[in-house]
Amino acid sequence: MSPVVVTRPARDAAQWVGDLQALGIDALALPLIDIHAVSTAPLQQALVQARLHAQAGRYQAIMVVSGNAATHFFTPALVAALAAQPGGGTRIWAPGPGTAGQLQALGLPPGCIDSPAADARQFDSESLWQSVGPRVGTGTRVLVVRGTSTPALEGGNGRDWLAARIAAAGGQADFVAAYERAAPAWSSADLQQLRALLASDPLWLLSSSEALSHLVAALPRHDWSACRALATHPRIAQSATGHGFGRVLQCRPTLADVAASIKSEHERR
């Protein structure tokens, strides 16, 4: 049975590999995005200021784009301040169950977290908006906590669709970068191992178009037409097809859906 390659950042990948192996699936980690704290003074200062504003109750909602965003933004002091707010305080928006779970692990009460319905077709900004959109109106201020890629921006990159919806409803979205994303630093030995892995006909579990771009950039002359991918969002599936992957499957980014899709693919072969 060919392996499943989990391409999430290292911390997430380790969790996913463990969970998949517990279900009897041969999985290994190949993180395709390196995550680290913001590294420049302007980014650090903007992050400190955003935390102070959040602690002071300046925002009606804080949207964190991922578990990594949650981990790098929420300090114990900020969590305690938000948890102590009376009913109707700052809402914390999560695009999916993984992020919601990380927020709870950090100490935020489940009752203050908004996320898409459990049976949503996808876990993304569009599905989240269906849950939170009706409560956004004139004067609503939302802080969007996200990552940034090179060149680093204080406000980070991504989720502009959500900002447009907030603005259209009369609200305002502010942005802050809580962490930085980068491509892995491939050594010649790493690339040799990557080529050997490709020879085993793995199933690539893709949860980010950026991670996919890093993979393709590592082997710019590789023909991906014989490769298979399982994407956890339609946009990622479209990106994999655009890069030439010969077989691209799609499922929701939950462990149950991913495991079922993997097992179905293995049975097909």
mmCIF file of C-alpha atoms in Angstrom:
data_model
loop_
_atom_site.group_PDB
_atom_site.id
_atom_site.type_symbol
_atom_site.label_atom_id
_atom_site.label_comp_id
_atom_site.label_asym_id
_atom_site.label_seq_id
_atom_site.Cartn_x
_atom_site.Cartn_y
_atom_site.Cartn_z
ATOM 1 C CA MET A 1 0.000 0.000 0.000
ATOM 2 C CA SER A 2 1.470 3.338 -1.034
ATOM 3 C CA PRO A 3 1.916 5.938 1.721
ATOM 4 C CA VAL A 4 -0.119 9.057 2.339
ATOM 5 C CA VAL A 5 2.072 12.162 2.551
ATOM 6 C CA VAL A 6 0.788 14.788 4.984
ATOM 7 C CA THR A 7 2.021 18.193 3.841
ATOM 8 C CA ARG A 8 0.731 20.438 6.644
ATOM 9 C CA PRO A 9 3.160 22.456 8.823
ATOM 10 C CA ALA A 10 5.183 20.299 11.191
ATOM 11 C CA ARG A 11 3.019 20.528 14.335
ATOM 12 C CA ASP A 12 -0.204 19.853 12.440
ATOM 13 C CA ALA A 13 1.402 17.172 10.276
ATOM 14 C CA ALA A 14 2.582 15.187 13.298
ATOM 15 C CA GLN A 15 -0.950 15.157 14.723
ATOM 16 C CA TRP A 16 -2.474 14.098 11.411
ATOM 17 C CA VAL A 17 0.080 11.343 10.866
ATOM 18 C CA GLY A 18 -0.606 9.957 14.323
ATOM 19 C CA ASP A 19 -4.365 10.054 13.812
ATOM 20 C CA LEU A 20 -4.182 8.395 10.382
ATOM 21 C CA GLN A 21 -1.796 5.698 11.580
ATOM 22 C CA ALA A 22 -4.186 4.957 14.446
ATOM 23 C CA LEU A 23 -6.773 4.179 11.777
ATOM 24 C CA GLY A 24 -4.427 1.752 10.044
ATOM 25 C CA ILE A 25 -3.341 4.136 7.280
ATOM 26 C CA ASP A 26 0.321 4.287 6.260
ATOM 27 C CA ALA A 27 1.075 8.007 6.624
ATOM 28 C CA LEU A 28 4.208 10.101 6.869
ATOM 29 C CA ALA A 29 4.895 13.805 7.301
ATOM 30 C CA LEU A 30 6.564 16.054 4.756
ATOM 31 C CA PRO A 31 5.833 19.600 5.936
ATOM 32 C CA LEU A 32 5.728 21.921 2.951
ATOM 33 C CA ILE A 33 5.283 25.153 4.913
ATOM 34 C CA ASP A 34 7.626 26.295 7.659
ATOM 35 C CA ILE A 35 5.900 28.293 10.404
ATOM 36 C CA HIS A 36 7.697 30.712 12.703
ATOM 37 C CA ALA A 37 6.990 33.785 14.795
ATOM 38 C CA VAL A 38 7.028 37.186 13.128
ATOM 39 C CA SER A 39 10.646 38.237 12.875
ATOM 40 C CA THR A 40 10.813 41.975 12.188
ATOM 41 C CA ALA A 41 10.228 44.912 14.519
ATOM 42 C CA PRO A 42 7.271 46.348 12.521
ATOM 43 C CA LEU A 43 5.511 42.983 12.491
ATOM 44 C CA GLN A 44 6.162 42.429 16.184
ATOM 45 C CA GLN A 45 4.951 45.915 17.105
ATOM 46 C CA ALA A 46 1.780 45.527 15.042
ATOM 47 C CA LEU A 47 1.069 42.202 16.744
ATOM 48 C CA VAL A 48 1.535 43.667 20.238
ATOM 49 C CA GLN A 49 -0.768 46.559 19.364
ATOM 50 C CA ALA A 50 -3.449 44.224 18.003
ATOM 51 C CA ARG A 51 -3.350 42.163 21.200
ATOM 52 C CA LEU A 52 -3.749 45.307 23.328
ATOM 53 C CA HIS A 53 -6.722 46.449 21.249
ATOM 54 C CA ALA A 54 -8.294 42.983 21.498
ATOM 55 C CA GLN A 55 -7.778 42.871 25.258
ATOM 56 C CA ALA A 56 -9.414 46.300 25.585
ATOM 57 C CA GLY A 57 -12.527 45.031 23.790
ATOM 58 C CA ARG A 58 -12.017 47.165 20.707
ATOM 59 C CA TYR A 59 -13.263 44.391 18.415
ATOM 60 C CA GLN A 60 -16.666 42.761 18.305
ATOM 61 C CA ALA A 61 -15.049 39.687 16.734
ATOM 62 C CA ILE A 62 -11.615 38.194 16.158
ATOM 63 C CA MET A 63 -11.275 35.864 13.202
ATOM 64 C CA VAL A 64 -8.319 33.446 13.316
ATOM 65 C CA VAL A 65 -7.623 31.789 9.995
ATOM 66 C CA SER A 66 -5.996 28.627 11.379
ATOM 67 C CA GLY A 67 -4.713 26.834 14.440
ATOM 68 C CA ASN A 68 -1.293 28.361 13.812
ATOM 69 C CA ALA A 69 -2.836 31.834 13.823
ATOM 70 C CA ALA A 70 -4.530 31.049 17.136
ATOM 71 C CA THR A 71 -1.346 29.687 18.707
ATOM 72 C CA HIS A 72 0.769 32.690 17.703
ATOM 73 C CA PHE A 73 -1.814 35.364 18.555
ATOM 74 C CA PHE A 74 -3.423 34.418 21.858
ATOM 75 C CA THR A 75 -1.306 34.934 24.964
ATOM 76 C CA PRO A 76 -2.446 33.613 28.365
ATOM 77 C CA ALA A 77 -3.260 37.183 29.447
ATOM 78 C CA LEU A 78 -5.392 37.802 26.372
ATOM 79 C CA VAL A 79 -7.197 34.474 26.755
ATOM 80 C CA ALA A 80 -7.956 35.262 30.395
ATOM 81 C CA ALA A 81 -9.263 38.733 29.518
ATOM 82 C CA LEU A 82 -11.541 37.422 26.768
ATOM 83 C CA ALA A 83 -12.763 34.500 28.855
ATOM 84 C CA ALA A 84 -13.706 36.898 31.647
ATOM 85 C CA GLN A 85 -15.891 39.074 29.437
ATOM 86 C CA PRO A 86 -19.605 38.887 30.222
ATOM 87 C CA GLY A 87 -22.082 37.472 27.727
ATOM 88 C CA GLY A 88 -22.102 39.283 24.425
ATOM 89 C CA GLY A 89 -18.376 40.012 24.581
ATOM 90 C CA THR A 90 -15.847 39.508 21.807
ATOM 91 C CA ARG A 91 -16.711 36.614 19.512
ATOM 92 C CA ILE A 92 -13.923 34.414 18.193
ATOM 93 C CA TRP A 93 -14.419 33.181 14.636
ATOM 94 C CA ALA A 94 -12.900 29.910 13.417
ATOM 95 C CA PRO A 95 -13.167 28.642 9.830
ATOM 96 C CA GLY A 96 -13.347 24.993 10.850
ATOM 97 C CA PRO A 97 -13.341 22.438 13.669
ATOM 98 C CA GLY A 98 -9.551 22.133 13.782
ATOM 99 C CA THR A 99 -9.115 25.827 14.527
ATOM 100 C CA ALA A 100 -12.023 25.798 16.963
ATOM 101 C CA GLY A 101 -10.408 22.902 18.800
ATOM 102 C CA GLN A 102 -7.100 24.745 19.040
ATOM 103 C CA LEU A 103 -8.860 27.820 20.437
ATOM 104 C CA GLN A 104 -10.442 25.682 23.140
ATOM 105 C CA ALA A 105 -7.086 24.046 23.884
ATOM 106 C CA LEU A 106 -5.693 27.528 24.500
ATOM 107 C CA GLY A 107 -8.396 28.121 27.097
ATOM 108 C CA LEU A 108 -11.072 30.051 25.214
ATOM 109 C CA PRO A 109 -14.606 29.016 26.223
ATOM 110 C CA PRO A 110 -16.536 27.092 23.532
ATOM 111 C CA GLY A 111 -19.442 29.482 24.006
ATOM 112 C CA CYS A 112 -17.499 32.416 22.582
ATOM 113 C CA ILE A 113 -16.377 30.580 19.424
ATOM 114 C CA ASP A 114 -18.303 30.768 16.148
ATOM 115 C CA SER A 115 -17.577 28.342 13.302
ATOM 116 C CA PRO A 116 -19.366 26.812 10.304
ATOM 117 C CA ALA A 117 -22.071 24.248 10.876
ATOM 118 C CA ALA A 118 -20.732 20.749 11.467
ATOM 119 C CA ASP A 119 -22.365 19.524 8.259
ATOM 120 C CA ALA A 120 -21.052 22.412 6.103
ATOM 121 C CA ARG A 121 -19.840 21.312 2.674
ATOM 122 C CA GLN A 122 -16.549 23.098 3.288
ATOM 123 C CA PHE A 123 -14.768 24.692 6.213
ATOM 124 C CA ASP A 124 -13.667 28.080 4.936
ATOM 125 C CA SER A 125 -14.465 31.788 5.054
ATOM 126 C CA GLU A 126 -17.545 31.362 2.876
ATOM 127 C CA SER A 127 -19.091 28.772 5.203
ATOM 128 C CA LEU A 128 -18.086 30.787 8.269
ATOM 129 C CA TRP A 129 -19.811 33.860 6.864
ATOM 130 C CA GLN A 130 -23.101 31.976 6.684
ATOM 131 C CA SER A 131 -22.896 31.578 10.473
ATOM 132 C CA VAL A 132 -21.597 35.010 11.475
ATOM 133 C CA GLY A 133 -22.716 37.285 8.650
ATOM 134 C CA PRO A 134 -26.183 38.059 10.054
ATOM 135 C CA ARG A 135 -24.552 39.598 13.150
ATOM 136 C CA VAL A 136 -22.286 41.970 11.209
ATOM 137 C CA GLY A 137 -23.637 45.464 10.616
ATOM 138 C CA THR A 138 -22.739 49.122 10.631
ATOM 139 C CA GLY A 139 -19.898 49.764 13.049
ATOM 140 C CA THR A 140 -18.938 46.117 13.570
ATOM 141 C CA ARG A 141 -15.172 45.876 13.847
ATOM 142 C CA VAL A 142 -13.419 42.593 13.187
ATOM 143 C CA LEU A 143 -9.750 41.721 13.635
ATOM 144 C CA VAL A 144 -8.535 39.109 11.154
ATOM 145 C CA VAL A 145 -5.496 37.226 12.476
ATOM 146 C CA ARG A 146 -3.538 35.496 9.747
ATOM 147 C CA GLY A 147 -0.044 34.651 8.522
ATOM 148 C CA THR A 148 2.245 36.416 6.129
ATOM 149 C CA SER A 149 4.543 35.152 3.399
ATOM 150 C CA THR A 150 7.644 36.716 1.883
ATOM 151 C CA PRO A 151 7.681 39.670 1.456
ATOM 152 C CA ALA A 152 6.231 39.973 4.941
ATOM 153 C CA LEU A 153 3.313 42.349 5.476
ATOM 154 C CA GLU A 154 2.082 43.650 8.839
ATOM 155 C CA GLY A 155 -1.473 42.745 7.870
ATOM 156 C CA GLY A 156 -0.575 39.346 6.474
ATOM 157 C CA ASN A 157 -1.999 37.673 3.386
ATOM 158 C CA GLY A 158 -5.320 35.976 2.584
ATOM 159 C CA ARG A 159 -9.010 36.095 3.577
ATOM 160 C CA ASP A 160 -9.668 39.237 1.526
ATOM 161 C CA TRP A 161 -13.055 37.751 0.516
ATOM 162 C CA LEU A 162 -14.173 37.890 4.146
ATOM 163 C CA ALA A 163 -13.018 41.488 4.521
ATOM 164 C CA ALA A 164 -15.097 42.441 1.479
ATOM 165 C CA ARG A 165 -18.204 40.841 3.006
ATOM 166 C CA ILE A 166 -17.651 42.643 6.295
ATOM 167 C CA ALA A 167 -17.257 45.970 4.498
ATOM 168 C CA ALA A 168 -20.366 45.361 2.392
ATOM 169 C CA ALA A 169 -22.351 44.802 5.611
ATOM 170 C CA GLY A 170 -21.148 48.142 6.999
ATOM 171 C CA GLY A 171 -18.370 46.803 9.206
ATOM 172 C CA GLN A 172 -14.611 47.162 9.182
ATOM 173 C CA ALA A 173 -11.906 44.504 9.054
ATOM 174 C CA ASP A 174 -8.447 45.114 10.477
ATOM 175 C CA PHE A 175 -5.628 42.683 9.782
ATOM 176 C CA VAL A 176 -2.581 41.525 11.693
ATOM 177 C CA ALA A 177 0.076 38.934 10.890
ATOM 178 C CA ALA A 178 0.655 36.623 13.849
ATOM 179 C CA TYR A 179 3.182 34.316 12.178
ATOM 180 C CA GLU A 180 5.292 33.928 9.056
ATOM 181 C CA ARG A 181 5.111 31.197 6.427
ATOM 182 C CA ALA A 182 8.069 30.111 4.326
ATOM 183 C CA ALA A 183 9.040 27.358 1.931
ATOM 184 C CA PRO A 184 11.129 24.513 3.350
ATOM 185 C CA ALA A 185 14.890 24.892 2.975
ATOM 186 C CA TRP A 186 15.589 21.921 0.716
ATOM 187 C CA SER A 187 19.077 20.414 0.853
ATOM 188 C CA SER A 188 20.386 18.164 -1.907
ATOM 189 C CA ALA A 189 19.783 15.197 0.409
ATOM 190 C CA ASP A 190 16.205 16.359 0.993
ATOM 191 C CA LEU A 191 15.571 16.549 -2.737
ATOM 192 C CA GLN A 192 17.026 13.091 -3.228
ATOM 193 C CA GLN A 193 14.658 11.726 -0.561
ATOM 194 C CA LEU A 194 11.769 13.559 -2.215
ATOM 195 C CA ARG A 195 12.517 11.893 -5.556
ATOM 196 C CA ALA A 196 12.678 8.504 -3.828
ATOM 197 C CA LEU A 197 9.323 9.203 -2.205
ATOM 198 C CA LEU A 198 7.781 10.044 -5.563
ATOM 199 C CA ALA A 199 8.874 6.645 -6.839
ATOM 200 C CA SER A 200 6.638 4.990 -4.207
ATOM 201 C CA ASP A 201 3.505 6.485 -5.830
ATOM 202 C CA PRO A 202 2.263 8.255 -2.684
ATOM 203 C CA LEU A 203 -1.072 9.948 -2.227
ATOM 204 C CA TRP A 204 -0.376 13.613 -1.483
ATOM 205 C CA LEU A 205 -2.713 15.032 1.170
ATOM 206 C CA LEU A 206 -2.919 18.721 0.300
ATOM 207 C CA SER A 207 -4.452 21.290 2.648
ATOM 208 C CA SER A 208 -2.882 24.435 1.173
ATOM 209 C CA SER A 209 -2.276 25.763 -2.324
ATOM 210 C CA GLU A 210 0.831 27.508 -0.990
ATOM 211 C CA ALA A 211 2.243 24.204 0.250
ATOM 212 C CA LEU A 212 1.584 22.697 -3.166
ATOM 213 C CA SER A 213 3.428 25.577 -4.819
ATOM 214 C CA HIS A 214 6.437 24.900 -2.590
ATOM 215 C CA LEU A 215 6.415 21.233 -3.602
ATOM 216 C CA VAL A 216 6.264 22.012 -7.309
ATOM 217 C CA ALA A 217 8.967 24.671 -6.987
ATOM 218 C CA ALA A 218 11.292 22.146 -5.327
ATOM 219 C CA LEU A 219 11.278 19.995 -8.511
ATOM 220 C CA PRO A 220 10.595 22.489 -11.309
ATOM 221 C CA ARG A 221 11.118 20.004 -14.124
ATOM 222 C CA HIS A 222 9.159 17.126 -12.634
ATOM 223 C CA ASP A 223 6.206 15.693 -14.560
ATOM 224 C CA TRP A 224 3.335 15.392 -12.060
ATOM 225 C CA SER A 225 0.946 13.632 -14.422
ATOM 226 C CA ALA A 226 1.494 10.239 -12.761
ATOM 227 C CA CYS A 227 0.930 11.664 -9.262
ATOM 228 C CA ARG A 228 -2.195 11.541 -7.094
ATOM 229 C CA ALA A 229 -3.491 14.154 -4.698
ATOM 230 C CA LEU A 230 -6.265 14.372 -2.132
ATOM 231 C CA ALA A 231 -7.226 18.032 -1.677
ATOM 232 C CA THR A 232 -9.283 19.332 1.235
ATOM 233 C CA HIS A 233 -10.810 22.282 -0.643
ATOM 234 C CA PRO A 234 -11.988 22.878 -4.223
ATOM 235 C CA ARG A 235 -9.460 25.689 -4.743
ATOM 236 C CA ILE A 236 -6.627 23.389 -3.712
ATOM 237 C CA ALA A 237 -7.939 20.680 -6.043
ATOM 238 C CA GLN A 238 -8.031 23.208 -8.873
ATOM 239 C CA SER A 239 -4.451 24.206 -8.111
ATOM 240 C CA ALA A 240 -3.280 20.585 -8.134
ATOM 241 C CA THR A 241 -4.958 20.019 -11.485
ATOM 242 C CA GLY A 242 -3.347 23.185 -12.802
ATOM 243 C CA HIS A 243 0.083 21.912 -11.763
ATOM 244 C CA GLY A 244 -0.502 18.742 -13.757
ATOM 245 C CA PHE A 245 -1.408 16.124 -11.149
ATOM 246 C CA GLY A 246 -2.928 13.205 -13.021
ATOM 247 C CA ARG A 247 -5.535 12.222 -10.409
ATOM 248 C CA VAL A 248 -6.996 14.741 -7.992
ATOM 249 C CA LEU A 249 -9.554 13.766 -5.343
ATOM 250 C CA GLN A 250 -11.372 16.103 -2.995
ATOM 251 C CA CYS A 251 -12.921 15.855 0.464
ATOM 252 C CA ARG A 252 -13.704 17.918 3.542
ATOM 253 C CA PRO A 253 -10.763 18.532 5.924
ATOM 254 C CA THR A 254 -12.058 16.344 8.759
ATOM 255 C CA LEU A 255 -10.255 13.201 9.895
ATOM 256 C CA ALA A 256 -13.271 11.021 9.126
ATOM 257 C CA ASP A 257 -13.680 12.377 5.591
ATOM 258 C CA VAL A 258 -9.968 12.259 4.830
ATOM 259 C CA ALA A 259 -9.619 8.704 6.138
ATOM 260 C CA ALA A 260 -12.668 7.514 4.184
ATOM 261 C CA SER A 261 -11.331 9.060 0.966
ATOM 262 C CA ILE A 262 -7.907 7.509 1.478
ATOM 263 C CA LYS A 263 -9.348 4.065 2.112
ATOM 264 C CA SER A 264 -11.628 4.375 -0.911
ATOM 265 C CA GLU A 265 -8.668 5.305 -3.095
ATOM 266 C CA HIS A 266 -6.614 2.384 -1.801
ATOM 267 C CA GLU A 267 -9.506 -0.010 -2.488
ATOM 268 C CA ARG A 268 -9.841 1.344 -6.022
ATOM 269 C CA ARG A 269 -6.231 0.396 -6.687
#
